[in-house]
PDB file of C-alpha atoms in Angstrom:
ATOM      1  CA  MET A   1       0.000   0.000   0.000  1.00 46.00           C
ATOM      2  CA  SER A   2       1.391   3.401  -0.961  1.00 43.00           C
ATOM      3  CA  GLU A   3       1.687   6.286   1.477  1.00 46.00           C
ATOM      4  CA  ALA A   4      -0.908   8.211  -0.536  1.00 43.00           C
ATOM      5  CA  SER A   5      -3.516   5.476  -0.261  1.00 49.00           C
ATOM      6  CA  GLN A   6      -2.617   5.002   3.398  1.00 50.00           C
ATOM      7  CA  ALA A   7      -3.134   8.708   4.079  1.00 49.00           C
ATOM      8  CA  ALA A   8      -6.490   8.600   2.243  1.00 54.00           C
ATOM      9  CA  GLN A   9      -7.790   6.058   4.729  1.00 65.00           C
ATOM     10  CA  SER A  10      -9.098   6.775   8.177  1.00 73.00           C
ATOM     11  CA  PRO A  11      -7.229   5.100  11.069  1.00 72.00           C
ATOM     12  CA  THR A  12     -10.086   2.614  11.466  1.00 75.00           C
ATOM     13  CA  GLU A  13     -10.088   1.740   7.756  1.00 76.00           C
ATOM     14  CA  TYR A  14      -6.307   1.380   7.737  1.00 77.00           C
ATOM     15  CA  ILE A  15      -6.316  -1.061  10.671  1.00 78.00           C
ATOM     16  CA  GLN A  16      -9.311  -2.999   9.356  1.00 78.00           C
ATOM     17  CA  HIS A  17      -7.653  -3.342   5.945  1.00 75.00           C
ATOM     18  CA  HIS A  18      -4.489  -4.904   7.402  1.00 78.00           C
ATOM     19  CA  LEU A  19      -6.341  -7.127   9.871  1.00 82.00           C
ATOM     20  CA  ALA A  20      -8.890  -8.444   7.356  1.00 84.00           C
ATOM     21  CA  ASN A  21      -8.553 -12.069   6.261  1.00 86.00           C
ATOM     22  CA  LEU A  22      -8.976 -13.324   2.734  1.00 87.00           C
ATOM     23  CA  VAL A  23     -12.056 -15.497   3.196  1.00 87.00           C
ATOM     24  CA  HIS A  24     -13.780 -18.132   1.103  1.00 83.00           C
ATOM     25  CA  ASN A  25     -17.371 -19.024   1.966  1.00 79.00           C
ATOM     26  CA  VAL A  26     -17.957 -22.720   1.384  1.00 71.00           C
ATOM     27  CA  GLN A  27     -21.711 -22.167   1.646  1.00 68.00           C
ATOM     28  CA  PRO A  28     -23.801 -19.029   1.039  1.00 70.00           C
ATOM     29  CA  GLY A  29     -23.842 -16.728   4.016  1.00 66.00           C
ATOM     30  CA  GLY A  30     -20.527 -17.979   5.387  1.00 64.00           C
ATOM     31  CA  GLY A  31     -21.005 -18.962   9.008  1.00 69.00           C
ATOM     32  CA  PHE A  32     -19.050 -21.929  10.318  1.00 70.00           C
ATOM     33  CA  TRP A  33     -17.884 -23.015   6.854  1.00 78.00           C
ATOM     34  CA  THR A  34     -15.862 -19.885   6.185  1.00 84.00           C
ATOM     35  CA  VAL A  35     -12.239 -20.612   5.283  1.00 89.00           C
ATOM     36  CA  HIS A  36      -9.535 -18.034   6.000  1.00 90.00           C
ATOM     37  CA  VAL A  37      -7.474 -18.702   2.894  1.00 92.00           C
ATOM     38  CA  ASP A  38      -4.487 -16.573   3.927  1.00 92.00           C
ATOM     39  CA  THR A  39      -4.202 -18.322   7.284  1.00 93.00           C
ATOM     40  CA  VAL A  40      -4.379 -21.797   5.769  1.00 94.00           C
ATOM     41  CA  VAL A  41      -1.991 -21.086   2.894  1.00 94.00           C
ATOM     42  CA  THR A  42       0.622 -19.271   4.994  1.00 94.00           C
ATOM     43  CA  SER A  43       0.558 -21.959   7.696  1.00 95.00           C
ATOM     44  CA  MET A  44       0.968 -24.726   5.143  1.00 95.00           C
ATOM     45  CA  ILE A  45       3.797 -22.964   3.306  1.00 95.00           C
ATOM     46  CA  LEU A  46       5.698 -22.379   6.544  1.00 95.00           C
ATOM     47  CA  GLY A  47       5.101 -25.972   7.648  1.00 94.00           C
ATOM     48  CA  VAL A  48       6.315 -27.406   4.344  1.00 95.00           C
ATOM     49  CA  LEU A  49       9.382 -25.155   4.274  1.00 93.00           C
ATOM     50  CA  ALA A  50      10.371 -25.827   7.892  1.00 91.00           C
ATOM     51  CA  PHE A  51       9.792 -29.549   8.055  1.00 91.00           C
ATOM     52  CA  GLY A  52      10.851 -30.103   4.459  1.00 92.00           C
ATOM     53  CA  LEU A  53      14.164 -28.506   5.403  1.00 90.00           C
ATOM     54  CA  LEU A  54      14.378 -30.656   8.532  1.00 88.00           C
ATOM     55  CA  TYR A  55      13.720 -33.755   6.425  1.00 89.00           C
ATOM     56  CA  LEU A  56      16.500 -32.829   4.008  1.00 88.00           C
ATOM     57  CA  ILE A  57      18.876 -32.182   6.900  1.00 85.00           C
ATOM     58  CA  SER A  58      17.962 -35.520   8.495  1.00 84.00           C
ATOM     59  CA  ARG A  59      18.910 -37.306   5.273  1.00 84.00           C
ATOM     60  CA  LYS A  60      22.449 -35.908   5.598  1.00 81.00           C
ATOM     61  CA  VAL A  61      22.957 -36.415   9.322  1.00 78.00           C
ATOM     62  CA  THR A  62      26.492 -37.457  10.188  1.00 77.00           C
ATOM     63  CA  ALA A  63      27.866 -38.979  13.376  1.00 73.00           C
ATOM     64  CA  GLY A  64      31.032 -36.953  13.042  1.00 72.00           C
ATOM     65  CA  VAL A  65      31.343 -33.190  12.830  1.00 75.00           C
ATOM     66  CA  PRO A  66      27.862 -31.870  11.971  1.00 76.00           C
ATOM     67  CA  GLY A  67      27.157 -29.143   9.466  1.00 81.00           C
ATOM     68  CA  LYS A  68      25.890 -25.753  10.579  1.00 84.00           C
ATOM     69  CA  ALA A  69      22.226 -26.529   9.883  1.00 84.00           C
ATOM     70  CA  GLN A  70      22.418 -29.907  11.612  1.00 84.00           C
ATOM     71  CA  ALA A  71      24.188 -28.393  14.615  1.00 87.00           C
ATOM     72  CA  PHE A  72      21.586 -25.620  14.926  1.00 89.00           C
ATOM     73  CA  PHE A  73      18.576 -27.926  14.862  1.00 88.00           C
ATOM     74  CA  GLU A  74      20.299 -30.398  17.170  1.00 88.00           C
ATOM     75  CA  LEU A  75      20.702 -27.559  19.667  1.00 92.00           C
ATOM     76  CA  VAL A  76      17.006 -26.699  19.339  1.00 92.00           C
ATOM     77  CA  TYR A  77      15.998 -30.359  19.713  1.00 91.00           C
ATOM     78  CA  ASP A  78      18.266 -30.840  22.741  1.00 93.00           C
ATOM     79  CA  PHE A  79      16.772 -27.708  24.296  1.00 94.00           C
ATOM     80  CA  VAL A  80      13.225 -29.041  23.836  1.00 94.00           C
ATOM     81  CA  ASP A  81      14.267 -32.497  25.065  1.00 93.00           C
ATOM     82  CA  GLY A  82      15.766 -30.974  28.203  1.00 93.00           C
ATOM     83  CA  GLN A  83      12.570 -29.074  28.958  1.00 92.00           C
ATOM     84  CA  VAL A  84      10.414 -32.173  28.454  1.00 92.00           C
ATOM     85  CA  LYS A  85      12.777 -34.306  30.552  1.00 90.00           C
ATOM     86  CA  ASP A  86      12.226 -31.977  33.513  1.00 89.00           C
ATOM     87  CA  ILE A  87       8.467 -32.523  33.195  1.00 89.00           C
ATOM     88  CA  PHE A  88       8.280 -36.173  32.140  1.00 85.00           C
ATOM     89  CA  SER A  89      11.300 -38.005  33.466  1.00 76.00           C
ATOM     90  CA  SER A  90       9.843 -41.533  33.578  1.00 73.00           C
ATOM     91  CA  GLY A  91       8.943 -43.602  30.556  1.00 75.00           C
ATOM     92  CA  ASP A  92       9.437 -43.088  26.838  1.00 80.00           C
ATOM     93  CA  ARG A  93       9.237 -39.365  26.100  1.00 87.00           C
ATOM     94  CA  ARG A  94      10.166 -39.470  22.411  1.00 88.00           C
ATOM     95  CA  PHE A  95       6.662 -38.718  21.140  1.00 90.00           C
ATOM     96  CA  ILE A  96       6.205 -35.817  23.574  1.00 92.00           C
ATOM     97  CA  VAL A  97       9.589 -34.383  22.561  1.00 93.00           C
ATOM     98  CA  GLY A  98       8.761 -34.758  18.866  1.00 92.00           C
ATOM     99  CA  LEU A  99       5.348 -33.131  19.296  1.00 93.00           C
ATOM    100  CA  SER A 100       6.777 -30.294  21.398  1.00 94.00           C
ATOM    101  CA  PHE A 101       9.607 -29.720  18.907  1.00 94.00           C
ATOM    102  CA  THR A 102       7.105 -29.595  16.009  1.00 94.00           C
ATOM    103  CA  VAL A 103       4.868 -27.149  17.857  1.00 94.00           C
ATOM    104  CA  PHE A 104       7.805 -24.937  18.860  1.00 95.00           C
ATOM    105  CA  VAL A 105       9.299 -24.673  15.371  1.00 94.00           C
ATOM    106  CA  TRP A 106       5.972 -24.160  13.578  1.00 95.00           C
ATOM    107  CA  VAL A 107       4.574 -21.616  16.043  1.00 95.00           C
ATOM    108  CA  ILE A 108       7.760 -19.544  16.139  1.00 95.00           C
ATOM    109  CA  LEU A 109       7.812 -19.374  12.336  1.00 94.00           C
ATOM    110  CA  MET A 110       4.157 -18.327  12.188  1.00 95.00           C
ATOM    111  CA  ASN A 111       4.779 -15.722  14.886  1.00 93.00           C
ATOM    112  CA  ALA A 112       7.830 -14.418  13.020  1.00 92.00           C
ATOM    113  CA  MET A 113       5.665 -13.400  10.059  1.00 91.00           C
ATOM    114  CA  ASP A 114       4.838 -10.367  12.191  1.00 86.00           C
ATOM    115  CA  PHE A 115       8.262  -8.937  11.289  1.00 84.00           C
ATOM    116  CA  LEU A 116       7.298  -8.433   7.642  1.00 82.00           C
ATOM    117  CA  PRO A 117       7.007  -4.708   6.775  1.00 79.00           C
ATOM    118  CA  ILE A 118       3.245  -4.486   6.825  1.00 76.00           C
ATOM    119  CA  ASP A 119       2.723  -1.749   4.217  1.00 74.00           C
ATOM    120  CA  TYR A 120       5.291  -3.127   1.758  1.00 78.00           C
ATOM    121  CA  PHE A 121       3.835  -6.620   2.089  1.00 81.00           C
ATOM    122  CA  ALA A 122       0.268  -5.353   1.638  1.00 79.00           C
ATOM    123  CA  GLY A 123       1.394  -3.289  -1.347  1.00 80.00           C
ATOM    124  CA  PHE A 124       3.032  -6.307  -2.964  1.00 83.00           C
ATOM    125  CA  MET A 125      -0.071  -8.463  -2.475  1.00 84.00           C
ATOM    126  CA  GLU A 126      -2.393  -5.755  -3.771  1.00 82.00           C
ATOM    127  CA  ASN A 127      -0.378  -4.298  -6.630  1.00 84.00           C
ATOM    128  CA  VAL A 128       1.446  -7.389  -7.895  1.00 84.00           C
ATOM    129  CA  LEU A 129      -0.853 -10.298  -7.021  1.00 83.00           C
ATOM    130  CA  HIS A 130      -4.071  -8.199  -6.982  1.00 83.00           C
ATOM    131  CA  ILE A 131      -5.152  -9.624  -3.624  1.00 86.00           C
ATOM    132  CA  HIS A 132      -6.809  -6.917  -1.560  1.00 82.00           C
ATOM    133  CA  SER A 133      -6.767  -8.629   1.853  1.00 84.00           C
ATOM    134  CA  TRP A 134      -4.062 -10.969   3.119  1.00 86.00           C
ATOM    135  CA  LYS A 135      -3.180 -11.171   6.821  1.00 89.00           C
ATOM    136  CA  PRO A 136       0.323 -12.677   6.956  1.00 89.00           C
ATOM    137  CA  VAL A 137       0.454 -13.769  10.622  1.00 92.00           C
ATOM    138  CA  PRO A 138      -1.450 -17.054  11.076  1.00 94.00           C
ATOM    139  CA  THR A 139      -1.249 -16.961  14.880  1.00 94.00           C
ATOM    140  CA  SER A 140      -3.061 -13.617  14.977  1.00 92.00           C
ATOM    141  CA  ASP A 141      -6.094 -15.573  13.718  1.00 93.00           C
ATOM    142  CA  ILE A 142      -8.040 -17.264  16.522  1.00 93.00           C
ATOM    143  CA  ASN A 143      -8.868 -20.142  14.151  1.00 92.00           C
ATOM    144  CA  THR A 144      -5.182 -21.115  13.956  1.00 94.00           C
ATOM    145  CA  THR A 145      -4.534 -21.064  17.684  1.00 95.00           C
ATOM    146  CA  LEU A 146      -7.768 -22.925  18.453  1.00 94.00           C
ATOM    147  CA  ALA A 147      -6.981 -25.563  15.825  1.00 94.00           C
ATOM    148  CA  LEU A 148      -3.508 -26.087  17.297  1.00 94.00           C
ATOM    149  CA  SER A 149      -4.779 -26.257  20.875  1.00 95.00           C
ATOM    150  CA  LEU A 150      -7.708 -28.568  20.067  1.00 94.00           C
ATOM    151  CA  THR A 151      -5.289 -30.897  18.262  1.00 94.00           C
ATOM    152  CA  VAL A 152      -3.078 -30.972  21.353  1.00 93.00           C
ATOM    153  CA  ILE A 153      -6.045 -31.674  23.648  1.00 93.00           C
ATOM    154  CA  GLY A 154      -7.247 -34.394  21.287  1.00 94.00           C
ATOM    155  CA  LEU A 155      -3.838 -36.051  21.608  1.00 93.00           C
ATOM    156  CA  VAL A 156      -4.007 -35.623  25.396  1.00 92.00           C
ATOM    157  CA  ILE A 157      -7.302 -37.541  25.481  1.00 93.00           C
ATOM    158  CA  ILE A 158      -5.937 -40.274  23.204  1.00 93.00           C
ATOM    159  CA  TYR A 159      -2.813 -40.718  25.311  1.00 90.00           C
ATOM    160  CA  SER A 160      -4.818 -40.622  28.536  1.00 91.00           C
ATOM    161  CA  VAL A 161      -6.824 -43.595  27.270  1.00 92.00           C
ATOM    162  CA  LYS A 162      -3.640 -45.302  26.041  1.00 90.00           C
ATOM    163  CA  ALA A 163      -1.830 -44.839  29.371  1.00 87.00           C
ATOM    164  CA  LYS A 164      -4.734 -45.620  31.707  1.00 89.00           C
ATOM    165  CA  GLY A 165      -7.026 -47.738  29.587  1.00 91.00           C
ATOM    166  CA  PHE A 166     -10.568 -46.743  28.701  1.00 92.00           C
ATOM    167  CA  GLY A 167     -11.883 -47.902  32.072  1.00 92.00           C
ATOM    168  CA  GLY A 168      -9.147 -46.069  33.951  1.00 90.00           C
ATOM    169  CA  TYR A 169      -9.821 -42.851  32.047  1.00 91.00           C
ATOM    170  CA  MET A 170     -13.563 -43.092  32.710  1.00 93.00           C
ATOM    171  CA  HIS A 171     -12.818 -43.713  36.392  1.00 91.00           C
ATOM    172  CA  GLU A 172     -10.704 -40.565  36.456  1.00 90.00           C
ATOM    173  CA  LEU A 173     -13.440 -38.525  34.769  1.00 91.00           C
ATOM    174  CA  PHE A 174     -16.136 -39.573  37.238  1.00 92.00           C
ATOM    175  CA  CYS A 175     -14.181 -40.254  40.450  1.00 91.00           C
ATOM    176  CA  THR A 176     -11.595 -37.429  40.560  1.00 87.00           C
ATOM    177  CA  PRO A 177     -11.122 -35.206  42.556  1.00 86.00           C
ATOM    178  CA  PHE A 178     -13.854 -35.809  45.152  1.00 88.00           C
ATOM    179  CA  GLY A 179     -13.919 -39.603  45.327  1.00 88.00           C
ATOM    180  CA  SER A 180     -15.859 -42.517  43.875  1.00 86.00           C
ATOM    181  CA  PHE A 181     -19.135 -42.139  45.801  1.00 88.00           C
ATOM    182  CA  PRO A 182     -21.875 -42.295  43.093  1.00 89.00           C
ATOM    183  CA  LEU A 183     -23.576 -39.063  44.182  1.00 90.00           C
ATOM    184  CA  LEU A 184     -20.302 -37.234  43.542  1.00 91.00           C
ATOM    185  CA  TRP A 185     -19.939 -38.513  39.971  1.00 92.00           C
ATOM    186  CA  PRO A 186     -21.766 -35.547  38.326  1.00 92.00           C
ATOM    187  CA  LEU A 187     -19.693 -33.047  40.319  1.00 93.00           C
ATOM    188  CA  ASN A 188     -16.452 -34.849  39.469  1.00 93.00           C
ATOM    189  CA  PHE A 189     -17.391 -34.985  35.799  1.00 94.00           C
ATOM    190  CA  LEU A 190     -18.255 -31.266  35.806  1.00 94.00           C
ATOM    191  CA  PHE A 191     -14.871 -30.375  37.302  1.00 92.00           C
ATOM    192  CA  GLN A 192     -13.061 -32.615  34.817  1.00 92.00           C
ATOM    193  CA  MET A 193     -14.894 -30.978  31.886  1.00 93.00           C
ATOM    194  CA  ILE A 194     -14.050 -27.498  33.157  1.00 93.00           C
ATOM    195  CA  GLU A 195     -10.383 -28.484  33.364  1.00 89.00           C
ATOM    196  CA  LEU A 196     -10.461 -30.115  29.918  1.00 90.00           C
ATOM    197  CA  ILE A 197     -12.149 -27.121  28.248  1.00 91.00           C
ATOM    198  CA  SER A 198      -9.891 -24.587  29.975  1.00 91.00           C
ATOM    199  CA  LYS A 199      -6.747 -26.202  28.534  1.00 89.00           C
ATOM    200  CA  PRO A 200      -7.373 -25.436  24.834  1.00 89.00           C
ATOM    201  CA  LEU A 201      -8.800 -22.027  25.702  1.00 90.00           C
ATOM    202  CA  SER A 202      -5.714 -21.070  27.709  1.00 89.00           C
ATOM    203  CA  LEU A 203      -3.429 -22.309  24.930  1.00 90.00           C
ATOM    204  CA  ALA A 204      -5.339 -20.592  22.122  1.00 93.00           C
ATOM    205  CA  LEU A 205      -6.253 -17.261  23.696  1.00 93.00           C
ATOM    206  CA  ARG A 206      -2.816 -16.527  25.149  1.00 92.00           C
ATOM    207  CA  LEU A 207      -1.038 -16.992  21.815  1.00 93.00           C
ATOM    208  CA  TYR A 208      -3.740 -15.246  19.783  1.00 94.00           C
ATOM    209  CA  GLY A 209      -4.014 -12.266  22.140  1.00 93.00           C
ATOM    210  CA  ASN A 210      -0.292 -11.560  22.201  1.00 91.00           C
ATOM    211  CA  MET A 211       0.197 -11.820  18.437  1.00 92.00           C
ATOM    212  CA  TYR A 212      -2.946  -9.838  17.589  1.00 91.00           C
ATOM    213  CA  ALA A 213      -1.930  -7.065  19.995  1.00 89.00           C
ATOM    214  CA  GLY A 214       1.572  -7.033  18.507  1.00 87.00           C
ATOM    215  CA  GLU A 215       0.146  -6.490  15.020  1.00 86.00           C
ATOM    216  CA  ILE A 216      -2.037  -3.620  16.205  1.00 87.00           C
ATOM    217  CA  ILE A 217       0.922  -1.863  17.839  1.00 85.00           C
ATOM    218  CA  PHE A 218       2.956  -2.125  14.625  1.00 82.00           C
ATOM    219  CA  LEU A 219      -0.004  -0.596  12.752  1.00 82.00           C
ATOM    220  CA  LEU A 220      -0.382   2.220  15.273  1.00 82.00           C
ATOM    221  CA  ILE A 221       3.316   3.086  14.956  1.00 81.00           C
ATOM    222  CA  ALA A 222       2.954   3.138  11.150  1.00 78.00           C
ATOM    223  CA  MET A 223      -0.052   5.457  11.470  1.00 78.00           C
ATOM    224  CA  LEU A 224       2.003   7.899  13.544  1.00 76.00           C
ATOM    225  CA  GLY A 225       4.507   8.141  10.716  1.00 66.00           C
ATOM    226  CA  ALA A 226       1.757   8.569   8.102  1.00 64.00           C
ATOM    227  CA  ALA A 227       0.216  11.365  10.161  1.00 63.00           C
ATOM    228  CA  GLY A 228       3.587  13.163  10.318  1.00 62.00           C
ATOM    229  CA  ILE A 229       3.880  12.798  14.090  1.00 64.00           C
ATOM    230  CA  GLY A 230       7.497  12.591  15.239  1.00 60.00           C
ATOM    231  CA  GLY A 231       8.990  12.371  11.768  1.00 59.00           C
ATOM    232  CA  ALA A 232      10.801   9.506  10.084  1.00 64.00           C
ATOM    233  CA  LEU A 233      13.500   9.266  12.742  1.00 70.00           C
ATOM    234  CA  VAL A 234      11.073   8.855  15.644  1.00 70.00           C
ATOM    235  CA  GLY A 235       8.947   6.458  13.624  1.00 68.00           C
ATOM    236  CA  GLY A 236      12.005   4.371  12.763  1.00 73.00           C
ATOM    237  CA  LEU A 237      13.126   4.278  16.389  1.00 80.00           C
ATOM    238  CA  LEU A 238       9.669   3.240  17.553  1.00 79.00           C
ATOM    239  CA  HIS A 239       9.496   0.504  14.921  1.00 74.00           C
ATOM    240  CA  ALA A 240      12.972  -0.751  15.801  1.00 80.00           C
ATOM    241  CA  GLY A 241      12.296  -0.662  19.534  1.00 82.00           C
ATOM    242  CA  TRP A 242       9.008  -2.527  19.261  1.00 81.00           C
ATOM    243  CA  ALA A 243      10.509  -5.029  16.797  1.00 81.00           C
ATOM    244  CA  ILE A 244      13.354  -5.814  19.229  1.00 85.00           C
ATOM    245  CA  PHE A 245      10.886  -6.244  22.082  1.00 85.00           C
ATOM    246  CA  HIS A 246       8.586  -8.264  19.836  1.00 84.00           C
ATOM    247  CA  ILE A 247      11.391 -10.745  19.142  1.00 87.00           C
ATOM    248  CA  LEU A 248      11.084 -11.739  22.790  1.00 90.00           C
ATOM    249  CA  ILE A 249       7.300 -12.037  22.489  1.00 91.00           C
ATOM    250  CA  VAL A 250       7.557 -14.192  19.350  1.00 92.00           C
ATOM    251  CA  ALA A 251      10.010 -16.594  20.980  1.00 92.00           C
ATOM    252  CA  LEU A 252       8.360 -16.524  24.419  1.00 93.00           C
ATOM    253  CA  GLN A 253       4.880 -17.311  23.118  1.00 94.00           C
ATOM    254  CA  ALA A 254       6.218 -20.232  21.074  1.00 94.00           C
ATOM    255  CA  PHE A 255       8.086 -21.457  24.159  1.00 95.00           C
ATOM    256  CA  ILE A 256       4.989 -21.180  26.378  1.00 94.00           C
ATOM    257  CA  PHE A 257       2.833 -23.024  23.849  1.00 95.00           C
ATOM    258  CA  MET A 258       5.485 -25.747  23.592  1.00 94.00           C
ATOM    259  CA  MET A 259       5.832 -26.061  27.380  1.00 94.00           C
ATOM    260  CA  LEU A 260       2.076 -26.259  27.991  1.00 93.00           C
ATOM    261  CA  THR A 261       1.818 -28.898  25.263  1.00 93.00           C
ATOM    262  CA  ALA A 262       4.494 -30.951  27.036  1.00 93.00           C
ATOM    263  CA  VAL A 263       2.857 -30.420  30.448  1.00 92.00           C
ATOM    264  CA  TYR A 264      -0.576 -31.497  29.223  1.00 92.00           C
ATOM    265  CA  MET A 265       0.864 -34.560  27.480  1.00 91.00           C
ATOM    266  CA  ALA A 266       2.797 -35.510  30.626  1.00 89.00           C
ATOM    267  CA  MET A 267      -0.382 -35.102  32.706  1.00 87.00           C
ATOM    268  CA  ALA A 268      -2.087 -37.593  30.378  1.00 83.00           C
ATOM    269  CA  HIS A 269       0.240 -40.290  31.765  1.00 78.00           C
ATOM    270  CA  GLU A 270      -0.469 -39.497  35.405  1.00 71.00           C
ATOM    271  CA  HIS A 271      -2.668 -41.891  37.370  1.00 60.00           C
ATOM    272  CA  HIS A 272      -5.087 -40.641  40.010  1.00 55.00           C
TER     273      HIS A 272
END
């Protein structure tokens, strides 16, 4: 988007333009069957690039002196493995480590899309590809974070049944935390459902809220420059300062999502 077109917009229109998803309505009227095309496409591209690269690196793994790419991802994997080991020290933790590593790498890449220069990116999409709306940060879309968190909770349920057996899992649902007396079963089940529902909500809303707020702050700083407040120097300093701080947010939110995934998976193996 050019500075002229940006200046022609009101602040509300400018923010709405950059935060609008490219949608495809599967059925008339939209509703539940509305696909956010930009979210799906960007997430898939990042996933293919990241894990395609990891696959290529894994094909060239050496037991001797590793290459730079192998050494870097080994450091990341060892870091994730160390965090999971502190949480789940007994039993085979390979699946939890693999899941946590996948979540960490994918989420941090999706978060990092927030560093794209928003006006230049929007201008490229609009002027070159003729796409009016394209939100580049998948994790600033609640659909992405909910999908990730619901997938994690689905795996938690599956591994709870695998670790405890179907009967053991049902016993936990109806007999924890207040005991196995039949009159307490509804209360136990209610508490278990509250805990189960709160897990994906806490995962999804924390990540979504931080990334969405980060996008808005970048847009507000850009609007200051467009309005001539502070000049180019102040605008550049504000952008640089927020970008440096946002690096911490991008990495921290990916780390928190990864850690909660590992914690919830480890809890699936606990017996009550």
